[in-house]
Structure formats: structure tokens, C-alpha cells
Amino acid sequence: MTTTVPKLETIEITLFPSGVAEIAFNRPQRYNALSPQAYRDWLTAIQWAAECDEAKVTILTGRGKYYTSGQELSMPNFDDEDLPAEMERRRQTTKNVVSAMIQFPKILIGAVNGPSIGFGTTTLALCDVVYSVPEATFNTPFMKLAFCAEGCSSVLFPRIMGQAKANEMLLLGKVFNADEMERCGLLSRILPKENFREQVLAIAEETAKFSLEAMKVTKELVRGYDREFLEQVNANEMERLGERMASPDSLESILKFVEQSKKKKSKL
């Protein structure tokens, strides 16, 4: 496949001569919030990395202070006749991002350069290896917004972190620090903040020297048996999330969040 690197609005892709591809959330002024366009760009980027013959190892990271602040929230325009169809398109894109990560055939490294919220946190469980700076925090404020688990976190978090810790994150909205996430097993290792990107790139470049076919075969042995099951989990989560986001209690929670955000901005 062509090695032409896509030029995207919200994500920066860098393909290094070593065979390492870096996919970076690139809205630092918005704390890398995930707008509808960001989800579309994420899907384009991860599909490109999966298909590009020159990309042997892929890094998922963020530019600026945040890894990602999660979904960019706003109240729907209920006067828009196309709203139901638009919301369905957005849910399908999100579902497709998760599916692309489930099916990703090569090594995928999460490099958490700062706070990670919501969808950014849940999808880390779909990476093969996850590194983090010491100062990073991780949370999924789903209950605060009357949402539900997504990104296969309803299954992968209990499996990786243990039931009790997963419940604290998914049901109680507890904010975990990097040390806690490393002890829970979601982080492979914590790396110093100074030169964090260069350290992760060095690890990825050493990994890219290995046989690509050997890595793909071994990943298939590790992940292959689980893929069909995770696809079903993804479908179930997204169906329930659609129901939740259209519910009166969720819309009320989103409105409250948006109003609080406006008040905070007005004080700046």
C-alpha cells in the first residue's frame, strides 16, 4: 500500500524511516478534546497505520499537556431534522474506531503524555503496551454524565485491573494516578516526563527492528481468540451508550456540564 501519510485536521501523523508511525491528537488548545471530526480522523489514522506496509509499530499519543480530555460535549440542536441520523453516524464512527483497534494487526503503543479522560482512557486497554508520564491521571466520568462504559472497558477493565478497581473507575468515577494504573496492570511502565516522547520512540524503533510477520503472528495468538468476543462487547456497549445519551437524565447532565464549563471560561 502507498506510504502517503494522511493530512488530518485534528490528528498529526508522523512516519519515521525506522518504521514507526506516530498518531498524535493535535488539538492542544482544546486539551485534545474529541470532536466528531477527531473521531473521524482517529478512524482514518488507525486504518491507515494498519494497512501501511512501512508502518511496523504505531504509537498513539497527544500533543501539549493532555493525552486527551475525552469527548467534546455540547447540547444537541433539537431543531435539526437531521439530528437522529447525525447522532447515529457519530456512534457508528466511534464504534468503528474501537473495532479498528480490536482488529489492529501490528504493535500498538499507547504513550500517555498527560491527563487522559473518557474514551482516551478506555481505549488504552486495546493497546498492546502503554507507557505514561508520572504526572498523568486517568478517569472515566461516565456516571457523572449518565453515560455507560464504552471502548470494551466493561470487559477489559475488570480483566486487567481487577473487578474492584475497575468498578471504582467505571461506576464511581475515581481519578487514578499513574502509579495506581501501573499497579493495576493497565500501564506497562512509567517513564520520566523529560524527553518522554523520545524515550517511547526509542522503544518503538527497537521493536520495529523485529520481524513484522513474527510480531503479527504472535499478536494474533495473543489477541485472535478474543476479537470476535470484543466486537460483540463493542456493539453492545455502543447500543446502550446511544440509549443513555438520548435519555433525559443524560441530557440534563450534559447541560449542567456545558453551563459549568461556560462559567469557568467566563472567569478566565
mmCIF file of C-alpha atoms in Angstrom:
data_model
loop_
_atom_site.group_PDB
_atom_site.id
_atom_site.type_symbol
_atom_site.label_atom_id
_atom_site.label_comp_id
_atom_site.label_asym_id
_atom_site.label_seq_id
_atom_site.Cartn_x
_atom_site.Cartn_y
_atom_site.Cartn_z
ATOM 1 C CA MET A 1 0.000 0.000 0.000
ATOM 2 C CA THR A 2 1.103 3.598 -0.598
ATOM 3 C CA THR A 3 3.050 5.207 2.237
ATOM 4 C CA THR A 4 1.438 8.613 1.644
ATOM 5 C CA VAL A 5 0.723 9.986 5.114
ATOM 6 C CA PRO A 6 -2.810 11.414 5.528
ATOM 7 C CA LYS A 7 -3.080 15.105 6.406
ATOM 8 C CA LEU A 8 -5.794 15.393 9.032
ATOM 9 C CA GLU A 9 -7.485 18.282 10.812
ATOM 10 C CA THR A 10 -7.231 17.092 14.429
ATOM 11 C CA ILE A 11 -4.518 14.428 14.342
ATOM 12 C CA GLU A 12 -0.884 14.630 13.283
ATOM 13 C CA ILE A 13 0.663 11.510 11.761
ATOM 14 C CA THR A 14 4.437 11.088 11.505
ATOM 15 C CA LEU A 15 6.019 8.128 9.720
ATOM 16 C CA PHE A 16 9.663 7.683 10.675
ATOM 17 C CA PRO A 17 12.239 5.927 8.448
ATOM 18 C CA SER A 18 12.602 3.320 11.215
ATOM 19 C CA GLY A 19 9.102 2.002 10.506
ATOM 20 C CA VAL A 20 7.472 3.726 13.478
ATOM 21 C CA ALA A 21 4.218 5.623 12.906
ATOM 22 C CA GLU A 22 3.139 8.207 15.466
ATOM 23 C CA ILE A 23 -0.540 9.172 15.660
ATOM 24 C CA ALA A 24 -0.873 12.290 17.838
ATOM 25 C CA PHE A 25 -4.065 14.007 18.983
ATOM 26 C CA ASN A 26 -3.349 17.559 17.884
ATOM 27 C CA ARG A 27 -5.826 19.992 19.449
ATOM 28 C CA PRO A 28 -3.667 21.186 22.356
ATOM 29 C CA GLN A 29 -5.641 24.431 22.709
ATOM 30 C CA ARG A 30 -8.718 22.246 23.385
ATOM 31 C CA TYR A 31 -6.818 19.738 25.554
ATOM 32 C CA ASN A 32 -7.127 17.289 22.648
ATOM 33 C CA ALA A 33 -10.889 17.017 23.140
ATOM 34 C CA LEU A 34 -12.526 14.522 20.800
ATOM 35 C CA SER A 35 -14.854 16.371 18.451
ATOM 36 C CA PRO A 36 -16.864 14.489 15.791
ATOM 37 C CA GLN A 37 -14.075 15.362 13.349
ATOM 38 C CA ALA A 38 -11.473 13.978 15.784
ATOM 39 C CA TYR A 39 -13.250 10.612 15.869
ATOM 40 C CA ARG A 40 -13.314 10.538 12.061
ATOM 41 C CA ASP A 41 -9.632 11.445 11.909
ATOM 42 C CA TRP A 42 -8.772 8.799 14.523
ATOM 43 C CA LEU A 43 -10.506 6.176 12.389
ATOM 44 C CA THR A 44 -8.683 7.316 9.247
ATOM 45 C CA ALA A 45 -5.327 7.310 11.048
ATOM 46 C CA ILE A 46 -5.649 3.886 12.675
ATOM 47 C CA GLN A 47 -6.901 2.298 9.441
ATOM 48 C CA TRP A 48 -4.019 3.853 7.526
ATOM 49 C CA ALA A 49 -1.464 2.553 10.066
ATOM 50 C CA ALA A 50 -2.959 -0.936 9.885
ATOM 51 C CA GLU A 51 -2.687 -1.026 6.101
ATOM 52 C CA CYS A 52 0.574 0.867 5.530
ATOM 53 C CA ASP A 53 3.368 -1.597 4.800
ATOM 54 C CA GLU A 54 6.007 0.835 6.074
ATOM 55 C CA ALA A 55 4.370 1.276 9.488
ATOM 56 C CA LYS A 56 5.585 -1.652 11.607
ATOM 57 C CA VAL A 57 4.905 -0.162 15.055
ATOM 58 C CA THR A 58 2.334 2.532 15.848
ATOM 59 C CA ILE A 59 2.332 4.987 18.764
ATOM 60 C CA LEU A 60 -0.843 6.717 19.951
ATOM 61 C CA THR A 61 -0.121 9.924 21.888
ATOM 62 C CA GLY A 62 -1.104 13.568 22.376
ATOM 63 C CA ARG A 63 0.378 16.979 21.700
ATOM 64 C CA GLY A 64 0.532 19.527 24.504
ATOM 65 C CA LYS A 65 -0.345 18.987 28.163
ATOM 66 C CA TYR A 66 -3.110 16.396 27.698
ATOM 67 C CA TYR A 67 -3.264 12.948 26.136
ATOM 68 C CA THR A 68 -6.956 13.651 25.521
ATOM 69 C CA SER A 69 -9.703 15.244 27.584
ATOM 70 C CA GLY A 70 -12.274 12.888 26.071
ATOM 71 C CA GLN A 71 -15.420 13.658 24.151
ATOM 72 C CA GLU A 72 -16.097 17.313 23.413
ATOM 73 C CA LEU A 73 -19.527 17.846 24.942
ATOM 74 C CA SER A 74 -22.236 20.171 23.665
ATOM 75 C CA MET A 75 -26.015 20.188 23.733
ATOM 76 C CA PRO A 76 -27.642 18.788 20.572
ATOM 77 C CA ASN A 77 -29.619 21.120 18.342
ATOM 78 C CA PHE A 78 -33.093 19.612 18.670
ATOM 79 C CA ASP A 79 -34.379 21.821 15.838
ATOM 80 C CA ASP A 80 -32.123 19.998 13.379
ATOM 81 C CA GLU A 81 -34.228 17.497 11.415
ATOM 82 C CA ASP A 82 -31.065 15.523 10.628
ATOM 83 C CA LEU A 83 -30.140 15.165 14.317
ATOM 84 C CA PRO A 84 -31.101 11.475 14.760
ATOM 85 C CA ALA A 85 -29.192 10.491 11.635
ATOM 86 C CA GLU A 86 -26.186 12.607 12.648
ATOM 87 C CA MET A 87 -26.067 11.076 16.123
ATOM 88 C CA GLU A 88 -26.227 7.599 14.577
ATOM 89 C CA ARG A 89 -23.346 8.485 12.231
ATOM 90 C CA ARG A 90 -21.283 9.647 15.205
ATOM 91 C CA ARG A 91 -22.000 6.467 17.175
ATOM 92 C CA GLN A 92 -21.067 4.352 14.167
ATOM 93 C CA THR A 93 -17.776 6.211 13.771
ATOM 94 C CA THR A 94 -16.952 5.683 17.450
ATOM 95 C CA LYS A 95 -17.852 2.007 17.146
ATOM 96 C CA ASN A 96 -15.627 1.738 14.076
ATOM 97 C CA VAL A 97 -12.669 3.298 15.917
ATOM 98 C CA VAL A 98 -12.959 0.660 18.647
ATOM 99 C CA SER A 99 -13.346 -2.083 16.040
ATOM 100 C CA ALA A 100 -10.256 -0.878 14.162
ATOM 101 C CA MET A 101 -8.256 -1.034 17.392
ATOM 102 C CA ILE A 102 -9.600 -4.513 18.197
ATOM 103 C CA GLN A 103 -8.571 -5.708 14.741
ATOM 104 C CA PHE A 104 -5.264 -3.787 14.567
ATOM 105 C CA PRO A 105 -2.780 -6.406 13.316
ATOM 106 C CA LYS A 106 0.511 -4.805 14.386
ATOM 107 C CA ILE A 107 2.049 -3.440 17.581
ATOM 108 C CA LEU A 108 0.102 -0.519 19.055
ATOM 109 C CA ILE A 109 1.738 1.506 21.838
ATOM 110 C CA GLY A 110 -0.187 3.973 23.994
ATOM 111 C CA ALA A 111 2.030 6.884 25.092
ATOM 112 C CA VAL A 112 0.125 8.898 27.694
ATOM 113 C CA ASN A 113 1.781 12.313 27.887
ATOM 114 C CA GLY A 114 -0.733 13.871 30.304
ATOM 115 C CA PRO A 115 -4.265 13.554 31.701
ATOM 116 C CA SER A 116 -6.469 11.006 29.952
ATOM 117 C CA ILE A 117 -10.259 11.186 30.220
ATOM 118 C CA GLY A 118 -13.140 9.065 28.961
ATOM 119 C CA PHE A 119 -12.697 7.377 25.581
ATOM 120 C CA GLY A 120 -8.975 8.080 25.648
ATOM 121 C CA THR A 121 -8.679 6.055 28.846
ATOM 122 C CA THR A 122 -10.927 3.144 27.894
ATOM 123 C CA THR A 123 -9.191 2.537 24.563
ATOM 124 C CA LEU A 124 -5.796 2.244 26.254
ATOM 125 C CA ALA A 125 -6.871 -1.293 27.183
ATOM 126 C CA LEU A 126 -6.889 -2.084 23.444
ATOM 127 C CA CYS A 127 -3.222 -1.123 23.067
ATOM 128 C CA ASP A 128 -0.528 -3.799 23.310
ATOM 129 C CA VAL A 129 1.751 -1.722 25.529
ATOM 130 C CA VAL A 130 1.034 1.516 27.427
ATOM 131 C CA TYR A 131 3.625 3.966 28.764
ATOM 132 C CA SER A 132 2.857 7.075 30.796
ATOM 133 C CA VAL A 133 4.455 10.133 32.342
ATOM 134 C CA PRO A 134 4.367 10.140 36.180
ATOM 135 C CA GLU A 135 2.018 13.135 36.302
ATOM 136 C CA ALA A 136 -0.742 11.621 34.147
ATOM 137 C CA THR A 137 -4.198 10.987 35.591
ATOM 138 C CA PHE A 138 -6.863 8.639 34.275
ATOM 139 C CA ASN A 139 -10.620 8.738 34.694
ATOM 140 C CA THR A 140 -13.914 7.854 33.039
ATOM 141 C CA PRO A 141 -16.618 10.279 34.244
ATOM 142 C CA PHE A 142 -19.417 8.220 32.729
ATOM 143 C CA MET A 143 -21.716 8.213 35.756
ATOM 144 C CA LYS A 144 -21.362 11.976 36.146
ATOM 145 C CA LEU A 145 -22.727 12.342 32.612
ATOM 146 C CA ALA A 146 -25.238 9.474 32.921
ATOM 147 C CA PHE A 147 -23.388 7.595 30.163
ATOM 148 C CA CYS A 148 -22.162 3.989 30.345
ATOM 149 C CA ALA A 149 -18.946 2.063 29.739
ATOM 150 C CA GLU A 150 -17.513 2.004 26.195
ATOM 151 C CA GLY A 151 -14.302 1.077 24.369
ATOM 152 C CA CYS A 152 -14.715 -2.536 25.610
ATOM 153 C CA SER A 153 -13.902 -1.268 29.113
ATOM 154 C CA SER A 154 -16.846 -3.174 30.608
ATOM 155 C CA VAL A 155 -14.868 -6.356 29.947
ATOM 156 C CA LEU A 156 -11.222 -5.324 29.636
ATOM 157 C CA PHE A 157 -11.005 -3.127 32.733
ATOM 158 C CA PRO A 158 -12.159 -5.850 35.154
ATOM 159 C CA ARG A 159 -9.930 -8.345 33.346
ATOM 160 C CA ILE A 160 -6.836 -6.128 33.546
ATOM 161 C CA MET A 161 -7.385 -4.085 36.700
ATOM 162 C CA GLY A 162 -9.475 -6.487 38.757
ATOM 163 C CA GLN A 163 -13.177 -6.103 39.462
ATOM 164 C CA ALA A 164 -12.865 -3.812 42.482
ATOM 165 C CA LYS A 165 -10.560 -1.235 40.847
ATOM 166 C CA ALA A 166 -12.492 -1.336 37.574
ATOM 167 C CA ASN A 167 -15.707 -0.628 39.477
ATOM 168 C CA GLU A 168 -14.079 2.337 41.213
ATOM 169 C CA MET A 169 -13.205 3.803 37.828
ATOM 170 C CA LEU A 170 -16.297 2.919 35.796
ATOM 171 C CA LEU A 171 -19.015 3.167 38.468
ATOM 172 C CA LEU A 172 -17.614 5.653 40.996
ATOM 173 C CA GLY A 173 -15.656 7.892 38.632
ATOM 174 C CA LYS A 174 -12.471 7.685 40.715
ATOM 175 C CA VAL A 175 -9.479 9.500 39.241
ATOM 176 C CA PHE A 176 -6.449 7.203 39.201
ATOM 177 C CA ASN A 177 -2.855 8.392 39.086
ATOM 178 C CA ALA A 178 -0.108 6.744 37.046
ATOM 179 C CA ASP A 179 1.279 4.751 39.974
ATOM 180 C CA GLU A 180 -2.149 3.243 40.656
ATOM 181 C CA MET A 181 -2.661 2.389 36.994
ATOM 182 C CA GLU A 182 0.740 0.720 36.815
ATOM 183 C CA ARG A 183 -0.053 -1.377 39.889
ATOM 184 C CA CYS A 184 -3.423 -2.292 38.350
ATOM 185 C CA GLY A 185 -1.665 -3.564 35.245
ATOM 186 C CA LEU A 186 -3.069 -1.131 32.679
ATOM 187 C CA LEU A 187 0.275 0.654 32.354
ATOM 188 C CA SER A 188 3.327 -1.297 31.239
ATOM 189 C CA ARG A 189 5.724 1.228 32.696
ATOM 190 C CA ILE A 190 6.015 4.842 33.877
ATOM 191 C CA LEU A 191 8.728 6.833 32.098
ATOM 192 C CA PRO A 192 10.230 10.199 33.149
ATOM 193 C CA LYS A 193 8.386 13.238 31.817
ATOM 194 C CA GLU A 194 11.572 14.771 30.410
ATOM 195 C CA ASN A 195 12.092 13.503 26.860
ATOM 196 C CA PHE A 196 9.074 11.192 27.229
ATOM 197 C CA ARG A 197 8.339 11.219 23.517
ATOM 198 C CA GLU A 198 11.950 10.401 22.642
ATOM 199 C CA GLN A 199 12.004 7.510 25.124
ATOM 200 C CA VAL A 200 8.852 5.965 23.668
ATOM 201 C CA LEU A 201 10.144 6.460 20.130
ATOM 202 C CA ALA A 202 13.399 4.707 21.059
ATOM 203 C CA ILE A 203 11.474 1.708 22.418
ATOM 204 C CA ALA A 204 9.252 1.627 19.332
ATOM 205 C CA GLU A 205 12.229 1.870 16.977
ATOM 206 C CA GLU A 206 13.955 -1.056 18.683
ATOM 207 C CA THR A 207 10.728 -3.043 18.363
ATOM 208 C CA ALA A 208 10.433 -2.133 14.673
ATOM 209 C CA LYS A 209 13.710 -3.998 14.023
ATOM 210 C CA PHE A 210 11.950 -7.300 14.737
ATOM 211 C CA SER A 211 10.281 -9.363 12.030
ATOM 212 C CA LEU A 212 6.923 -7.783 11.229
ATOM 213 C CA GLU A 213 5.435 -11.157 10.352
ATOM 214 C CA ALA A 214 6.615 -12.676 13.628
ATOM 215 C CA MET A 215 5.030 -9.798 15.557
ATOM 216 C CA LYS A 216 1.756 -10.141 13.641
ATOM 217 C CA VAL A 217 1.605 -13.903 14.195
ATOM 218 C CA THR A 218 2.357 -13.559 17.908
ATOM 219 C CA LYS A 219 -0.190 -10.772 18.328
ATOM 220 C CA GLU A 220 -2.785 -12.936 16.591
ATOM 221 C CA LEU A 221 -2.008 -15.743 19.031
ATOM 222 C CA VAL A 222 -2.422 -13.346 21.969
ATOM 223 C CA ARG A 223 -5.453 -11.415 20.719
ATOM 224 C CA GLY A 224 -7.022 -13.503 17.967
ATOM 225 C CA TYR A 225 -9.256 -15.691 20.122
ATOM 226 C CA ASP A 226 -10.722 -12.572 21.745
ATOM 227 C CA ARG A 227 -11.524 -10.451 18.709
ATOM 228 C CA GLU A 228 -14.982 -11.783 17.896
ATOM 229 C CA PHE A 229 -15.986 -11.518 21.553
ATOM 230 C CA LEU A 230 -14.691 -7.941 21.852
ATOM 231 C CA GLU A 231 -16.551 -6.940 18.686
ATOM 232 C CA GLN A 232 -19.759 -8.115 20.331
ATOM 233 C CA VAL A 233 -18.895 -6.238 23.515
ATOM 234 C CA ASN A 234 -18.277 -3.102 21.428
ATOM 235 C CA ALA A 235 -21.648 -3.482 19.678
ATOM 236 C CA ASN A 236 -23.480 -3.959 22.978
ATOM 237 C CA GLU A 237 -21.754 -1.021 24.665
ATOM 238 C CA MET A 238 -22.442 1.346 21.773
ATOM 239 C CA GLU A 239 -26.107 0.341 21.626
ATOM 240 C CA ARG A 240 -26.530 1.046 25.326
ATOM 241 C CA LEU A 241 -24.493 4.254 25.079
ATOM 242 C CA GLY A 242 -26.825 5.516 22.357
ATOM 243 C CA GLU A 243 -29.781 4.880 24.629
ATOM 244 C CA ARG A 244 -28.066 6.583 27.538
ATOM 245 C CA MET A 245 -27.020 9.699 25.612
ATOM 246 C CA ALA A 246 -30.606 10.217 24.420
ATOM 247 C CA SER A 247 -32.069 9.811 27.917
ATOM 248 C CA PRO A 248 -33.447 12.789 29.902
ATOM 249 C CA ASP A 249 -31.008 12.278 32.795
ATOM 250 C CA SER A 250 -28.009 12.264 30.453
ATOM 251 C CA LEU A 251 -29.174 15.368 28.568
ATOM 252 C CA GLU A 252 -29.674 17.118 31.913
ATOM 253 C CA SER A 253 -26.158 16.108 32.999
ATOM 254 C CA ILE A 254 -24.631 17.323 29.728
ATOM 255 C CA LEU A 255 -26.472 20.655 30.011
ATOM 256 C CA LYS A 256 -25.168 21.087 33.549
ATOM 257 C CA PHE A 257 -21.625 20.278 32.402
ATOM 258 C CA VAL A 258 -21.804 22.725 29.472
ATOM 259 C CA GLU A 259 -23.142 25.527 31.701
ATOM 260 C CA GLN A 260 -20.410 24.916 34.295
ATOM 261 C CA SER A 261 -17.769 24.991 31.553
ATOM 262 C CA LYS A 262 -19.103 28.325 30.257
ATOM 263 C CA LYS A 263 -18.968 29.804 33.777
ATOM 264 C CA LYS A 264 -15.370 28.666 34.212
ATOM 265 C CA LYS A 265 -14.365 30.200 30.857
ATOM 266 C CA SER A 266 -16.091 33.484 31.708
ATOM 267 C CA LYS A 267 -13.971 33.784 34.846
ATOM 268 C CA LEU A 268 -10.707 33.386 32.937
#
